[in-house]
Tab-separated table of C-alpha atoms in Angstrom:
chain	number	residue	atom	x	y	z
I	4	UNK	CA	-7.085	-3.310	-20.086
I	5	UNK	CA	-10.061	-1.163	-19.615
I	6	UNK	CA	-11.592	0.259	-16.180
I	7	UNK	CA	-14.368	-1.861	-15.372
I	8	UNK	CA	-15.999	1.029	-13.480
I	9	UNK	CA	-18.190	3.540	-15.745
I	10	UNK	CA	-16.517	6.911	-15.746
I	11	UNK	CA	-17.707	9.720	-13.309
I	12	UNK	CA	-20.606	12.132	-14.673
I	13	UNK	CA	-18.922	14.559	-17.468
I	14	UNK	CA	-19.867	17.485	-14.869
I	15	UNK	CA	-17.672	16.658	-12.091
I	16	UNK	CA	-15.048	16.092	-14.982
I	17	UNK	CA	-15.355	19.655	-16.368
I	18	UNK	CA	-15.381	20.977	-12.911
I	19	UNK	CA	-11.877	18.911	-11.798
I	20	UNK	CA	-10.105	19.347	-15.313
I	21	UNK	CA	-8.597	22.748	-14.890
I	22	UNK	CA	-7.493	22.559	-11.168
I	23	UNK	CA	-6.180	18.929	-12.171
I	24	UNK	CA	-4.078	20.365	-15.317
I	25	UNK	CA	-2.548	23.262	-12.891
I	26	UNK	CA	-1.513	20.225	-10.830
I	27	UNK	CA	-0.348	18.329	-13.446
I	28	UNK	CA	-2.602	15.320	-12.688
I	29	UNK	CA	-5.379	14.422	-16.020
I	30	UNK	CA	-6.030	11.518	-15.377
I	31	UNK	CA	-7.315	12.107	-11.396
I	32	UNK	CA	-10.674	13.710	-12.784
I	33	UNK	CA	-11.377	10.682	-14.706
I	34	UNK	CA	-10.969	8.057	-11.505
I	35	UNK	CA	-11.604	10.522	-9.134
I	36	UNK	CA	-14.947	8.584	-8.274
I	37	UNK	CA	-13.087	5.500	-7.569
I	38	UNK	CA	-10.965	7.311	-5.491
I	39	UNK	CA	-14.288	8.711	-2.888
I	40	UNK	CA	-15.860	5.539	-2.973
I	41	UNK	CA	-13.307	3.812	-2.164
I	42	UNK	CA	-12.386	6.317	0.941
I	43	UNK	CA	-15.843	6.438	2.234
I	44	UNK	CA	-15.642	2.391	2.023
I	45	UNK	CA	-12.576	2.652	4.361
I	46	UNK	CA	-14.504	4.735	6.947
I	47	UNK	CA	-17.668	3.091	6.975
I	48	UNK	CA	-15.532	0.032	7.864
I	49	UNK	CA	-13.758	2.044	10.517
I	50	UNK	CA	-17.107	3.672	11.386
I	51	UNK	CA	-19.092	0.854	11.938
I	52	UNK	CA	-18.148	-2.708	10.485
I	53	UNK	CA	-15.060	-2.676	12.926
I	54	UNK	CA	-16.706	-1.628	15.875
I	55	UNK	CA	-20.113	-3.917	15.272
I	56	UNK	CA	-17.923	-7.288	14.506
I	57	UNK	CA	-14.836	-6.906	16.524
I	58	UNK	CA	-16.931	-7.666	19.962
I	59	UNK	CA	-17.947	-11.199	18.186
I	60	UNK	CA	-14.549	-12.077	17.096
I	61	UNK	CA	-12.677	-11.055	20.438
I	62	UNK	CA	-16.196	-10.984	23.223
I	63	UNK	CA	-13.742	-11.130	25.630
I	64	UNK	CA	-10.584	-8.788	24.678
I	65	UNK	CA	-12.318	-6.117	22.667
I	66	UNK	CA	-14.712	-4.733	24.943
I	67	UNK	CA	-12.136	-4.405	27.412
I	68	UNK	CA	-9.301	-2.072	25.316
I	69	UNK	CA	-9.080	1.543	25.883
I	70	UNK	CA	-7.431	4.810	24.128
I	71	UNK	CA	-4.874	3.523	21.836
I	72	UNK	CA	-5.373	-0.085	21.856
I	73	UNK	CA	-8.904	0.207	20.672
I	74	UNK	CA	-8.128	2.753	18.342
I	75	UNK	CA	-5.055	0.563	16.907
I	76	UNK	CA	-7.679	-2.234	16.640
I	77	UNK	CA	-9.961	-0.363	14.317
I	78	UNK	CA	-7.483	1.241	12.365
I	79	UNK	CA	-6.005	-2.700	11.560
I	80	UNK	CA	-9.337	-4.176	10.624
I	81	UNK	CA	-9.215	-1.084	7.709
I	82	UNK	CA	-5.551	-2.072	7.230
I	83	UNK	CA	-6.410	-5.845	6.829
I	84	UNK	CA	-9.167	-5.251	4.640
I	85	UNK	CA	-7.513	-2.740	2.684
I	86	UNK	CA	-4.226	-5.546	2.491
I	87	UNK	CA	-6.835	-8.297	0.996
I	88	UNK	CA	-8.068	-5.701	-1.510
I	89	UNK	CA	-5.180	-4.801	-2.925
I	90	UNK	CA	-3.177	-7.472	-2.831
I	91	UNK	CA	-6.258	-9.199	-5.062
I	92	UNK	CA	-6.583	-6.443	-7.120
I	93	UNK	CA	-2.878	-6.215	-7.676
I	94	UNK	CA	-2.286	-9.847	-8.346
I	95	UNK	CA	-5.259	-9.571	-10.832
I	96	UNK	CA	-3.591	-6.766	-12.706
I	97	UNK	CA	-0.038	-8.073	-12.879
I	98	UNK	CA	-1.040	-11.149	-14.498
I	99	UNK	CA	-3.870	-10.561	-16.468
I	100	UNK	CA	-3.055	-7.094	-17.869
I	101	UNK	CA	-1.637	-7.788	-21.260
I	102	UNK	CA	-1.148	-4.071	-21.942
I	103	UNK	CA	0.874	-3.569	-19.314
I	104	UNK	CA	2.883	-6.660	-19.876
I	105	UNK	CA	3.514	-5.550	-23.531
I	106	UNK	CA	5.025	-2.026	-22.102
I	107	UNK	CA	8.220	-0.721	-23.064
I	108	UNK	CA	10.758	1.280	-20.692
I	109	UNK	CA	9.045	4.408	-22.033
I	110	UNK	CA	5.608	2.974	-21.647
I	111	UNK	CA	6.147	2.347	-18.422
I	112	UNK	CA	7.253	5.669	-17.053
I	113	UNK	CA	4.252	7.471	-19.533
I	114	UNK	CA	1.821	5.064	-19.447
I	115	UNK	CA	-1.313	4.491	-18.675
I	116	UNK	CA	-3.675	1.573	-18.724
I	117	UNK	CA	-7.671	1.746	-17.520
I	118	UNK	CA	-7.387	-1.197	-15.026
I	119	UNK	CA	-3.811	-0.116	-13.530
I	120	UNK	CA	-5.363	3.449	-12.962
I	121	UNK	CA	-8.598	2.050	-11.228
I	122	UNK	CA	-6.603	-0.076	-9.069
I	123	UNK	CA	-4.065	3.323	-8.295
I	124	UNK	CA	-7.626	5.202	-7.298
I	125	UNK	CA	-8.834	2.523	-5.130
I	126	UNK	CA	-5.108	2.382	-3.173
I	127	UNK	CA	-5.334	6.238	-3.110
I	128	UNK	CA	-8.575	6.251	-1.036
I	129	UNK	CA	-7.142	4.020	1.371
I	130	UNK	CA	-3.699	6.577	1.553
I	131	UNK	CA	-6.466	9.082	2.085
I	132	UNK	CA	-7.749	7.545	4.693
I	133	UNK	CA	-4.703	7.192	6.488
I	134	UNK	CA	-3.530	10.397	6.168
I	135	UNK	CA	-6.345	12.374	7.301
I	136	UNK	CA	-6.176	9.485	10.408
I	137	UNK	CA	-2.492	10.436	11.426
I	138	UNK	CA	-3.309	13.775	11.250
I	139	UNK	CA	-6.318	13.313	13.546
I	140	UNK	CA	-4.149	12.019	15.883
I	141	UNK	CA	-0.711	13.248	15.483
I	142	UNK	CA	-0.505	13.458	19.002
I	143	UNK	CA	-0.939	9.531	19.408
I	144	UNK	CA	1.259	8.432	16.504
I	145	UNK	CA	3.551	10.848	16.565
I	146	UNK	CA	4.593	13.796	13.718
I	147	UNK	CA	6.974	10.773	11.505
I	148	UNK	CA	3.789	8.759	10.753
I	149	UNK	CA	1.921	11.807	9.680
I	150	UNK	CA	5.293	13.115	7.268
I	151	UNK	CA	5.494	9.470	6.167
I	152	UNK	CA	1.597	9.591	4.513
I	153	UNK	CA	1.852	12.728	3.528
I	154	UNK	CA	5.005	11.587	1.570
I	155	UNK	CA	2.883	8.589	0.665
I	156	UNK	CA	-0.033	10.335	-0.909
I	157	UNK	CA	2.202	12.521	-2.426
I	158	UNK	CA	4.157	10.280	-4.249
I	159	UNK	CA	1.392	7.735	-5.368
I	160	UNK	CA	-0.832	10.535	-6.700
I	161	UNK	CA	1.701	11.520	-9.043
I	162	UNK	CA	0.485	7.978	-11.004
I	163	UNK	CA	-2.037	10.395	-12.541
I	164	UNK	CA	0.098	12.765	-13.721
I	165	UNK	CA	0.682	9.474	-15.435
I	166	UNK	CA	4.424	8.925	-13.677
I	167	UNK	CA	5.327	5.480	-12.773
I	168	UNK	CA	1.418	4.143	-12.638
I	169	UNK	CA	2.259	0.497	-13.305
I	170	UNK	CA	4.958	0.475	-10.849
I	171	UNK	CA	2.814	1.792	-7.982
I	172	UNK	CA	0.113	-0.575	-8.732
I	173	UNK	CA	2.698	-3.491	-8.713
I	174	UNK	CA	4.543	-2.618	-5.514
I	175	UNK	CA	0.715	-3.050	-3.865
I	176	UNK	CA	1.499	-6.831	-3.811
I	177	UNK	CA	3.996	-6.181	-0.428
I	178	UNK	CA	0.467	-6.218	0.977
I	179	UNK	CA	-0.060	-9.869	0.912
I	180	UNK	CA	2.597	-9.681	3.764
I	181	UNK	CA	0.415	-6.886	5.674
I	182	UNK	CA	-2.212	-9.973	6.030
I	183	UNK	CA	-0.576	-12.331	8.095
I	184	UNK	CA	1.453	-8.810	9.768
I	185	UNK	CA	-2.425	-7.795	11.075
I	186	UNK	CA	-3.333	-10.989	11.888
I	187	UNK	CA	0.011	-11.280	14.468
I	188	UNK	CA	-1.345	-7.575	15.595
I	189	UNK	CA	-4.882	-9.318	16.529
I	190	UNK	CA	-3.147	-11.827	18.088
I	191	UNK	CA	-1.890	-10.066	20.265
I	192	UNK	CA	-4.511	-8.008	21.444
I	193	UNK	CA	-5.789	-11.541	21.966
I	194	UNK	CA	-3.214	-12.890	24.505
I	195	UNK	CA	-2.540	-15.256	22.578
I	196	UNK	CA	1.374	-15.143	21.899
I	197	UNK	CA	1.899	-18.607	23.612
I	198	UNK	CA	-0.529	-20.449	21.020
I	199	UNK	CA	0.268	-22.898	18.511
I	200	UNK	CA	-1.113	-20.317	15.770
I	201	UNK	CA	0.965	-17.375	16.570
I	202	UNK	CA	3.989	-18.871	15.836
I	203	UNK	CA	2.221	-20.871	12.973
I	204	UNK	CA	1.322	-17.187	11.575
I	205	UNK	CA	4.509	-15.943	12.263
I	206	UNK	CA	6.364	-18.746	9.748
I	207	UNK	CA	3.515	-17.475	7.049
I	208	UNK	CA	4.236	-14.236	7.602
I	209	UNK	CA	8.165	-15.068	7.064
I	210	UNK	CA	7.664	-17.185	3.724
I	211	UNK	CA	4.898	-14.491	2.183
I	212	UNK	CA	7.286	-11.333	3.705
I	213	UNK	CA	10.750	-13.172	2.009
I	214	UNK	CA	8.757	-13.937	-1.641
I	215	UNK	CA	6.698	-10.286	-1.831
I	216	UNK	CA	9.289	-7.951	-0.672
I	217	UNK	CA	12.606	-9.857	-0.574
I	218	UNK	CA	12.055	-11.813	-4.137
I	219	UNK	CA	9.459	-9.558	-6.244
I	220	UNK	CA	10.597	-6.234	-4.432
I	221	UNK	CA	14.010	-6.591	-5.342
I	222	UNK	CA	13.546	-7.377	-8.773
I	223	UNK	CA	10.591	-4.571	-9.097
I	224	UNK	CA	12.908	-2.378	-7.474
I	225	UNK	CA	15.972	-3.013	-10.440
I	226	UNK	CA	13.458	-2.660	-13.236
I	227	UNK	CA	12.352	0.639	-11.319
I	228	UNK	CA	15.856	1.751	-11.469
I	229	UNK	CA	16.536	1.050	-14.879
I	230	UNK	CA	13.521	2.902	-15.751
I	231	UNK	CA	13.855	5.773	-14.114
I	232	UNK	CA	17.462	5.947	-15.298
I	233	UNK	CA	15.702	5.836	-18.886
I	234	UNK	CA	12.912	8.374	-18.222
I	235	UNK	CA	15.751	10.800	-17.458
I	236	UNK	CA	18.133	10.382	-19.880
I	237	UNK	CA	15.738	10.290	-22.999
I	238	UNK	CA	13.512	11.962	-24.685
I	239	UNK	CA	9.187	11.048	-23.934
I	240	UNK	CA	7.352	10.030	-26.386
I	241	UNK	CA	5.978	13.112	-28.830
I	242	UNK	CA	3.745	15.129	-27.220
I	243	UNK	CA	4.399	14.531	-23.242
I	244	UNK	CA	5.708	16.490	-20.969
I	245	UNK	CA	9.560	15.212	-19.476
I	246	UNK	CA	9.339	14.154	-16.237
I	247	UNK	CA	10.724	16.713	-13.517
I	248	UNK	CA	14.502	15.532	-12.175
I	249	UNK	CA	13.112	16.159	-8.618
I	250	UNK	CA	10.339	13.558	-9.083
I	251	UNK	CA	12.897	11.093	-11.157
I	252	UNK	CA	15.063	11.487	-8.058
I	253	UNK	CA	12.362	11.301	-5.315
I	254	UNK	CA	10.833	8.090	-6.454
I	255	UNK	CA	14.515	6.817	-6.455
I	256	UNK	CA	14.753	7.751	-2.932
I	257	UNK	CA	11.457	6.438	-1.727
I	258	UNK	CA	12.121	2.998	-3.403
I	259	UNK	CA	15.458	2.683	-2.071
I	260	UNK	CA	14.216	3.551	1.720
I	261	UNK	CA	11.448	1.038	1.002
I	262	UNK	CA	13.278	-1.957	-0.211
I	263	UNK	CA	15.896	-1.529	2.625
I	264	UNK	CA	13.390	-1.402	5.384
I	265	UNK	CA	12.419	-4.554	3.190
I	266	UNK	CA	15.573	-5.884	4.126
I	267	UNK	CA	16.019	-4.746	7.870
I	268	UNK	CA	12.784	-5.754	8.732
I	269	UNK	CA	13.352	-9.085	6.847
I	270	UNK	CA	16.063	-9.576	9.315
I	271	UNK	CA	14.295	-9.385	12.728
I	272	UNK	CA	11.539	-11.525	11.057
I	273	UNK	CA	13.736	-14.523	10.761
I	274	UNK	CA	15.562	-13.342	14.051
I	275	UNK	CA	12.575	-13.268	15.987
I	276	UNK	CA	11.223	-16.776	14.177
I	277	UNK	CA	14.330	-18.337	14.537
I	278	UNK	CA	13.962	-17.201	18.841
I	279	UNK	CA	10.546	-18.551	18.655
I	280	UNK	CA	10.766	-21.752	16.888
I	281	UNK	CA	14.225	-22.821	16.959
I	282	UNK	CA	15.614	-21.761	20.750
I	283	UNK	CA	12.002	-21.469	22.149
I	284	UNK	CA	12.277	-18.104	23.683
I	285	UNK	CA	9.090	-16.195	24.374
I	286	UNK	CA	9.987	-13.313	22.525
I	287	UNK	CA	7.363	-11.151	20.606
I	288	UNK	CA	7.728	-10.363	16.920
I	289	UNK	CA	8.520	-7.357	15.766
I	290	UNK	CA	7.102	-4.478	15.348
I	291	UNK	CA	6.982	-4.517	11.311
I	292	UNK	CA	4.895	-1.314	9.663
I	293	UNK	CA	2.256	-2.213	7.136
I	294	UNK	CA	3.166	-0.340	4.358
């Protein structure tokens, strides 16, 4: 399916081409607009939106939070809005690309399609984004957070090499769990871990966590496998370059930490839920990363 965007003026394309080859990444000249736009998006909402809106929806609580609480505040309403985007824009592809869906093993470790890449771009602003805010303040959230999006960015901008693009752009639906995840965060900020609707979040949050990362992550995680296994032990199609063994190997890695955070993280879900609902303890959720 083709990029609904129009391409970026044949200029900036000329200019990128060259330093893009040395890097091995074509295609990032060609979405590279997508990419900005969708990174100055993300600050302007961090900028402003957040800041102008967030005294409305919390009059009483946001006014009131200092140092790291605000900043965690405005970082999450970029995080939520970047978790509605993609999850949309991910859902969109996976069902309605019918290129993608007609991919073979091959296809799917070369491939390429207009829509998947556009969707890839859009993601990669918001990794941007991210990265350049842990590395603002490293101090506050610590040197793992900044290692773990610079290994993010890393690995997700090797879709435009093209490596894996279709996976990365399916593994964006875990963020349909990072919705009801941000609105528990806001929640709390709120004071309002006694109330009927945290815990009523907290059971959406459990059934969306257990079908997007338990159910569809393990099973995108075993076709991942199986293609990576095949990208590595045959030939690419005529033409293409063979994948690198340390990439083959790193995207193994990074999906098997993934999936079993998945699974850890799974676990003190339904702990914590079962505390809450079940034995009525006042116990707070936990502290699950939106990934």
């Amino acid at each position: 399916m083709k990029d609904p965007f129009p391409p970026p003026p044949r200029d900036i394309v000329r200019f990128l081409e060259p330093i893009c080859a040395r890097l091995k990444l074509p295609l990032l000249p060609y979405h590279i607009h997508e990419l900005l736009v969708a990174l100055f998006v993300y600050q302007f909402i961090y900028s402003y939106v957040g800041p102008r809106f967030s005294p409305s929806l919390a009059p009483k609580t946001f006014p009131n939070l200092q140092g790291r609480s605000k900043l965690d505040w405005n970082i999450h309403v970029v995080s939520m809005t970047q978790a509605m985007v993609m999850s949309l824009l991910a859902q969109y592809v996976v069902l309605f690309d019918e290129e993608r869906k007609q991919m073979n093993a091959q296809e799917r470790a070369y491939g390429y399609t207009g829509l998947s890449a556009m969707a890839l771009a859009i993601a990669n602003g918001y990794f941007v984004w991210h990265l350049v805010m842990m590395a603002i303040y490293v101090r506050t959230y610590g040197w793992g957070m900044l290692a773990h999006a610079l290994a993010t960015n890393f690995l997700m901008i090797q879709g435009f090499r093209p490596a894996f693009l279709t996976y990365g752009v399916a593994s964006y639906l875990y963020e349909w769990s990072n919705i009801p995840l941000n609105i528990h965060r806001a929640l709390g900020k709120l004071k309002m871990e006694k109330s009927r609707f945290y815990v009523f979040n907290g059971v959406v949050l459990f059934i969306i966590f257990f079908f997007s990362r338990i159910i569809w992550g393990t099973y995108l995680t075993w076709w991942f496998y199986k293609d990576i296994w095949s990208a590595w032990t045959t030939d690419p199609p005529k033409g293409i370059e063979k994948l690198p063994t340390w990439l083959l190997v790193g995207h193994a890695a990074s999906a098997t930490v993934l999936q079993t955070l998945n699974y850890v993280w799974f676990w003190l879900i339904a702990k914590i839920l079962v505390s809450r609902v079940v034995f009525k303890k006042e116990k707070k959720w936990t502290g699950v990363k939106d990934e």
